[in-house]
Amino acid sequence: MRERARAKINLFLHLGERRSDGYHELESLVAFAGIGDELSFAPSDALSLAMDGPFAPSLQNESGNLVLKAAQALAANAGISPNAKIALTKNLPVASGIGGGSADAAAALRGLCRLWKLSPLRDALDEIALSLGSDVPVCLQSKSAWMTGRGEHVAPISLPRISMVLVNPGVAVSTAGVFAKLQSRSGTGHPKPDDIASATDLAAYLKTTANDLEAPACEIAPVIEEALTALLNTGALLARLSGSGATCFGLYERDADAERAANTIAKTRKGWWARSTFIP
Ligand code: C5P
């Protein structure tokens, strides 16, 4: 039994007030990439998690723990023992603003519902997801969405297939650390996009928006600006940070443009991760 944990991209991310619970109100257009981590689930008489893949070594318990926490939270809700043999192939860079741990946790919830033959109410599953992290509810759907609240309100939005490059300049940044340096907030209430038919349309719409976390993330890790410049130099229609970074995305008119861009960046920047993919 397999589930893919697709990379989550915040095409824009606007923040509002800091709430009394410490989280910020946010508004984000979220999309998912054609690439992601892979999880598999098998019956067992205990709960275990094995990890492999290029980024497994850099996974200091964090993301792994979220998969195990997801299993425990789902089992507790159903009143059963969390017994499963889970394997995670970690293809995505860790602590990098593209969902990593959140997408893995969401994939674990989906996979374990199938393995354990559970069909919790949508609200109950969403609540478990939110208890694991603000991005887990949107990752549960793993479809383009307009996300608001702390991350718990997820409304589907339709986007055409768009060519994209993801670049991580090899640094891990802490989400809480980036939030702590936040200075200007765009606020919520931005108009939703309509009639997006191409990468050019999407880029034009996104130019009316921002990622409020980009400036504080660049302050913490200036190499992010180099990643954004590298994307623009390869002809990206738009280049921006996803989430709290350090992964940046670039949008391209054609797959061939994205493939060429990813190859150029991978070849010229040692230690960077660059992949050509698409918004399905
Ligand atoms: O929910 P999650 O654990 O992913 O959040 C990580 C950190 O990001 C929080 O501790 C908080 O500092 C910040 N955050 C926020 N407002 C949100 C989501 C996350 O301030 N809506």
Short mmCIF file of C-alpha atoms and ligand atoms in Angstrom, two decimals:
data_model
loop_
_atom_site.label_atom_id
_atom_site.label_comp_id
_atom_site.label_asym_id
_atom_site.label_seq_id
_atom_site.Cartn_x
_atom_site.Cartn_y
_atom_site.Cartn_z
CA MET A 1 0.00 0.00 0.00
CA ARG A 2 1.67 3.21 -1.16
CA GLU A 3 1.03 6.93 -0.81
CA ARG A 4 2.91 9.82 -2.38
CA ALA A 5 3.65 12.87 -0.23
CA ARG A 6 3.78 15.59 -2.89
CA ALA A 7 5.87 18.72 -2.28
CA LYS A 8 3.69 21.65 -1.17
CA ILE A 9 4.34 25.02 -2.77
CA ASN A 10 3.06 28.32 -1.33
CA LEU A 11 2.59 30.24 -4.60
CA PHE A 12 2.00 33.24 -2.37
CA LEU A 13 1.82 33.56 1.39
CA HIS A 14 0.26 36.59 3.07
CA LEU A 15 0.21 36.94 6.82
CA GLY A 16 -2.18 38.84 9.02
CA GLU A 17 -2.30 39.43 12.74
CA ARG A 18 -0.48 37.27 15.25
CA ARG A 19 -3.27 35.57 17.22
CA SER A 20 -3.47 34.99 20.96
CA ASP A 21 -2.46 31.33 20.39
CA GLY A 22 0.83 32.53 18.82
CA TYR A 23 -0.08 31.56 15.22
CA HIS A 24 -0.64 34.09 12.45
CA GLU A 25 -3.75 34.42 10.34
CA LEU A 26 -2.63 33.57 6.84
CA GLU A 27 -3.81 33.49 3.25
CA SER A 28 -2.01 31.33 0.72
CA LEU A 29 -2.50 29.92 -2.74
CA VAL A 30 -1.07 26.43 -2.37
CA ALA A 31 -0.16 24.00 -5.15
CA PHE A 32 1.40 20.56 -5.13
CA ALA A 33 4.28 19.35 -7.28
CA GLY A 34 4.64 16.27 -9.42
CA ILE A 35 7.45 15.09 -7.12
CA GLY A 36 7.43 14.08 -3.48
CA ASP A 37 8.37 11.56 -0.81
CA GLU A 38 7.02 8.02 -1.02
CA LEU A 39 5.47 6.08 1.84
CA SER A 40 4.41 2.46 2.09
CA PHE A 41 2.33 0.73 4.72
CA ALA A 42 2.12 -2.95 5.69
CA PRO A 43 0.37 -4.83 8.51
CA SER A 44 2.51 -5.51 11.58
CA ASP A 45 2.13 -6.25 15.28
CA ALA A 46 4.06 -3.10 16.21
CA LEU A 47 4.59 0.44 14.92
CA SER A 48 7.83 0.97 13.01
CA LEU A 49 9.25 3.49 10.56
CA ALA A 50 12.17 2.76 8.23
CA MET A 51 13.69 5.53 6.13
CA ASP A 52 15.75 5.62 2.98
CA GLY A 53 16.25 7.99 0.05
CA PRO A 54 18.65 10.88 -0.59
CA PHE A 55 17.48 13.02 2.35
CA ALA A 56 16.95 10.24 4.93
CA PRO A 57 20.35 10.93 6.57
CA SER A 58 19.52 14.61 7.16
CA LEU A 59 16.22 13.71 8.80
CA GLN A 60 16.97 14.32 12.46
CA ASN A 61 13.87 12.56 13.79
CA GLU A 62 11.73 15.58 12.92
CA SER A 63 9.79 14.42 9.91
CA GLY A 64 9.94 10.79 11.00
CA ASN A 65 8.42 11.74 14.28
CA LEU A 66 5.55 13.47 12.53
CA VAL A 67 4.73 10.26 10.64
CA LEU A 68 4.75 8.29 13.89
CA LYS A 69 2.74 11.04 15.62
CA ALA A 70 0.19 10.85 12.78
CA ALA A 71 -0.09 7.08 13.27
CA GLN A 72 -0.52 7.47 17.02
CA ALA A 73 -3.08 10.27 16.74
CA LEU A 74 -5.16 8.40 14.15
CA ALA A 75 -5.09 5.15 16.15
CA ALA A 76 -5.99 6.96 19.40
CA ASN A 77 -8.95 8.60 17.66
CA ALA A 78 -10.15 5.20 16.41
CA GLY A 79 -9.44 3.44 19.73
CA ILE A 80 -7.03 0.90 18.19
CA SER A 81 -3.34 0.06 18.58
CA PRO A 82 -1.09 1.93 16.09
CA ASN A 83 0.39 -1.19 14.51
CA ALA A 84 1.94 -0.75 11.09
CA LYS A 85 5.22 -1.17 9.29
CA ILE A 86 5.81 2.16 7.57
CA ALA A 87 8.59 2.90 5.09
CA LEU A 88 9.45 6.45 4.01
CA THR A 89 11.60 7.28 1.00
CA LYS A 90 12.77 10.83 1.63
CA ASN A 91 13.26 12.50 -1.75
CA LEU A 92 12.59 16.08 -0.63
CA PRO A 93 15.03 18.28 1.28
CA VAL A 94 14.22 18.51 4.98
CA ALA A 95 13.06 21.74 6.76
CA SER A 96 12.78 23.45 3.40
CA GLY A 97 9.35 25.11 3.10
CA ILE A 98 7.81 22.56 0.73
CA GLY A 99 5.83 20.57 3.23
CA GLY A 100 8.30 17.74 3.85
CA GLY A 101 7.16 16.56 7.25
CA SER A 102 3.59 17.86 6.78
CA ALA A 103 3.09 16.03 3.48
CA ASP A 104 4.58 12.86 5.01
CA ALA A 105 2.22 13.11 8.00
CA ALA A 106 -0.77 13.69 5.71
CA ALA A 107 0.24 10.73 3.51
CA ALA A 108 0.53 8.62 6.68
CA LEU A 109 -3.03 9.58 7.68
CA ARG A 110 -4.32 8.64 4.20
CA GLY A 111 -2.35 5.39 4.01
CA LEU A 112 -3.18 4.24 7.52
CA CYS A 113 -6.91 4.93 7.00
CA ARG A 114 -6.65 2.45 4.11
CA LEU A 115 -4.47 -0.06 5.99
CA TRP A 116 -6.63 0.00 9.12
CA LYS A 117 -9.88 0.28 7.11
CA LEU A 118 -10.92 3.44 8.93
CA SER A 119 -13.24 6.07 7.54
CA PRO A 120 -13.18 8.87 10.10
CA LEU A 121 -15.46 11.84 9.51
CA ARG A 122 -13.79 14.53 7.39
CA ASP A 123 -13.89 16.96 10.36
CA ALA A 124 -12.24 14.46 12.70
CA LEU A 125 -9.46 13.74 10.21
CA ASP A 126 -8.94 17.47 9.57
CA GLU A 127 -8.69 18.04 13.31
CA ILE A 128 -6.06 15.31 13.69
CA ALA A 129 -4.21 16.82 10.71
CA LEU A 130 -4.21 20.33 12.22
CA SER A 131 -2.98 18.95 15.56
CA LEU A 132 0.12 17.74 13.65
CA GLY A 133 0.86 21.10 11.99
CA SER A 134 -0.72 24.05 10.18
CA ASP A 135 0.13 22.67 6.71
CA VAL A 136 -1.10 19.12 7.31
CA PRO A 137 -4.81 19.79 6.44
CA VAL A 138 -3.92 21.18 2.97
CA CYS A 139 -1.46 18.30 2.45
CA LEU A 140 -4.24 15.85 3.28
CA GLN A 141 -6.06 17.00 0.11
CA SER A 142 -2.80 17.40 -1.84
CA LYS A 143 -4.62 19.51 -4.48
CA SER A 144 -4.32 23.19 -5.44
CA ALA A 145 -6.15 25.20 -2.78
CA TRP A 146 -6.84 28.59 -1.25
CA MET A 147 -5.73 28.24 2.36
CA THR A 148 -6.80 30.55 5.19
CA GLY A 149 -7.09 30.69 8.99
CA ARG A 150 -4.03 29.16 10.63
CA GLY A 151 -4.03 26.74 7.71
CA GLU A 152 -7.18 24.79 8.58
CA HIS A 153 -9.51 26.32 5.97
CA VAL A 154 -8.80 24.70 2.63
CA ALA A 155 -10.91 25.48 -0.45
CA PRO A 156 -10.07 23.75 -3.74
CA ILE A 157 -9.00 25.97 -6.60
CA SER A 158 -8.45 24.88 -10.16
CA LEU A 159 -5.13 25.57 -11.90
CA PRO A 160 -3.90 24.37 -15.28
CA ARG A 161 -0.80 22.17 -15.58
CA ILE A 162 2.21 24.45 -15.12
CA SER A 163 5.94 23.76 -15.57
CA MET A 164 8.03 24.51 -12.51
CA VAL A 165 11.53 24.22 -11.08
CA LEU A 166 12.27 23.73 -7.37
CA VAL A 167 15.65 24.86 -6.05
CA ASN A 168 17.02 24.40 -2.55
CA PRO A 169 20.34 26.13 -1.93
CA GLY A 170 21.40 23.53 0.64
CA VAL A 171 20.45 25.29 3.87
CA ALA A 172 17.81 24.25 6.40
CA VAL A 173 15.87 27.13 8.00
CA SER A 174 13.62 26.94 11.05
CA THR A 175 10.01 28.01 10.42
CA ALA A 176 9.63 29.45 13.91
CA GLY A 177 12.94 31.32 13.46
CA VAL A 178 11.74 32.93 10.21
CA PHE A 179 8.37 33.89 11.75
CA ALA A 180 10.25 35.49 14.66
CA LYS A 181 11.96 37.91 12.21
CA LEU A 182 8.75 38.82 10.36
CA GLN A 183 8.49 42.55 9.73
CA SER A 184 5.89 43.50 7.14
CA ARG A 185 2.63 41.65 6.66
CA SER A 186 0.45 41.88 3.55
CA GLY A 187 -2.71 41.01 5.50
CA THR A 188 -5.55 38.82 4.29
CA GLY A 189 -8.41 39.50 1.82
CA HIS A 190 -6.49 39.41 -1.46
CA PRO A 191 -8.77 38.67 -4.47
CA LYS A 192 -8.70 35.06 -5.63
CA PRO A 193 -7.41 34.39 -9.14
CA ASP A 194 -9.82 33.78 -11.95
CA ASP A 195 -9.30 32.59 -15.49
CA ILE A 196 -5.77 31.30 -15.04
CA ALA A 197 -5.09 29.44 -18.30
CA SER A 198 -1.29 29.42 -18.46
CA ALA A 199 1.97 29.89 -16.57
CA THR A 200 2.04 33.49 -17.85
CA ASP A 201 -1.44 34.15 -16.38
CA LEU A 202 -0.42 32.61 -13.06
CA ALA A 203 2.83 34.59 -12.92
CA ALA A 204 0.94 37.83 -13.68
CA TYR A 205 -1.52 37.13 -10.86
CA LEU A 206 1.26 36.15 -8.44
CA LYS A 207 3.09 39.43 -9.16
CA THR A 208 0.20 41.14 -7.30
CA THR A 209 1.08 39.03 -4.24
CA ALA A 210 4.15 38.15 -2.12
CA ASN A 211 5.59 35.67 0.28
CA ASP A 212 5.80 37.69 3.50
CA LEU A 213 8.36 35.20 4.82
CA GLU A 214 10.79 35.79 1.93
CA ALA A 215 12.50 38.89 3.41
CA PRO A 216 13.05 37.39 6.91
CA ALA A 217 14.19 34.07 5.40
CA CYS A 218 16.71 35.89 3.15
CA GLU A 219 17.96 37.76 6.21
CA ILE A 220 18.63 34.44 7.98
CA ALA A 221 19.99 32.67 4.88
CA PRO A 222 21.20 35.19 2.22
CA VAL A 223 21.95 32.31 -0.19
CA ILE A 224 18.15 32.21 -0.82
CA GLU A 225 18.53 35.44 -2.84
CA GLU A 226 21.11 33.66 -4.98
CA ALA A 227 18.64 30.84 -5.61
CA LEU A 228 15.96 33.34 -6.67
CA THR A 229 18.43 35.09 -8.99
CA ALA A 230 19.54 31.75 -10.45
CA LEU A 231 15.89 30.94 -11.31
CA LEU A 232 15.32 34.35 -12.93
CA ASN A 233 18.58 34.01 -14.90
CA THR A 234 17.28 30.77 -16.43
CA GLY A 235 14.18 32.56 -17.72
CA ALA A 236 11.64 31.87 -14.94
CA LEU A 237 8.46 33.93 -15.40
CA LEU A 238 8.43 34.35 -11.62
CA ALA A 239 10.74 33.14 -8.84
CA ARG A 240 9.73 33.06 -5.19
CA LEU A 241 10.39 31.36 -1.87
CA SER A 242 7.92 28.67 -0.73
CA GLY A 243 6.76 28.81 2.91
CA SER A 244 9.58 29.71 5.27
CA GLY A 245 12.16 28.32 2.82
CA ALA A 246 14.78 27.72 1.85
CA THR A 247 13.26 26.04 -1.24
CA CYS A 248 12.38 28.45 -4.06
CA PHE A 249 10.21 27.79 -7.09
CA GLY A 250 10.29 29.18 -10.60
CA LEU A 251 7.44 29.03 -13.12
CA TYR A 252 8.11 28.39 -16.82
CA GLU A 253 6.04 28.40 -19.97
CA ARG A 254 7.16 24.91 -21.12
CA ASP A 255 8.52 21.68 -19.58
CA ALA A 256 11.58 21.93 -21.84
CA ASP A 257 12.39 25.39 -20.37
CA ALA A 258 12.04 24.02 -16.83
CA GLU A 259 14.22 20.99 -17.60
CA ARG A 260 16.95 23.16 -19.10
CA ALA A 261 16.80 25.54 -16.11
CA ALA A 262 17.05 22.73 -13.53
CA ASN A 263 20.00 21.16 -15.38
CA THR A 264 21.83 24.48 -15.62
CA ILE A 265 21.36 25.26 -11.92
CA ALA A 266 22.28 21.73 -10.79
CA LYS A 267 25.43 21.81 -12.93
CA THR A 268 26.64 25.24 -11.85
CA ARG A 269 25.80 25.19 -8.13
CA LYS A 270 27.41 22.41 -6.10
CA GLY A 271 25.41 21.30 -3.07
CA TRP A 272 22.16 22.76 -4.38
CA TRP A 273 19.12 20.62 -5.10
CA ALA A 274 17.32 21.53 -8.34
CA ARG A 275 14.44 19.60 -9.88
CA SER A 276 12.23 20.20 -12.86
CA THR A 277 8.61 19.31 -12.15
CA PHE A 278 5.10 20.69 -12.70
CA ILE A 279 1.88 21.62 -10.99
CA PRO A 280 -0.36 18.75 -12.14
O1 C5P B 1 1.90 24.61 12.72
P1 C5P B 1 3.37 24.45 12.56
O2 C5P B 1 3.96 23.55 13.62
O3 C5P B 1 3.79 24.02 11.20
O4 C5P B 1 4.01 25.88 12.78
C1 C5P B 1 5.39 26.09 12.96
C2 C5P B 1 5.63 27.52 13.43
O5 C5P B 1 5.27 28.44 12.40
C3 C5P B 1 4.77 27.95 14.60
O6 C5P B 1 5.39 27.64 15.82
C4 C5P B 1 4.66 29.46 14.41
O7 C5P B 1 5.84 30.09 14.85
C5 C5P B 1 4.63 29.60 12.91
N1 C5P B 1 3.27 29.70 12.33
C6 C5P B 1 2.53 30.85 12.54
N2 C5P B 1 1.28 30.96 11.99
C7 C5P B 1 0.78 29.96 11.21
C8 C5P B 1 1.52 28.80 10.97
C9 C5P B 1 2.77 28.69 11.55
O8 C5P B 1 2.96 31.77 13.25
N3 C5P B 1 -0.43 30.12 10.67
#
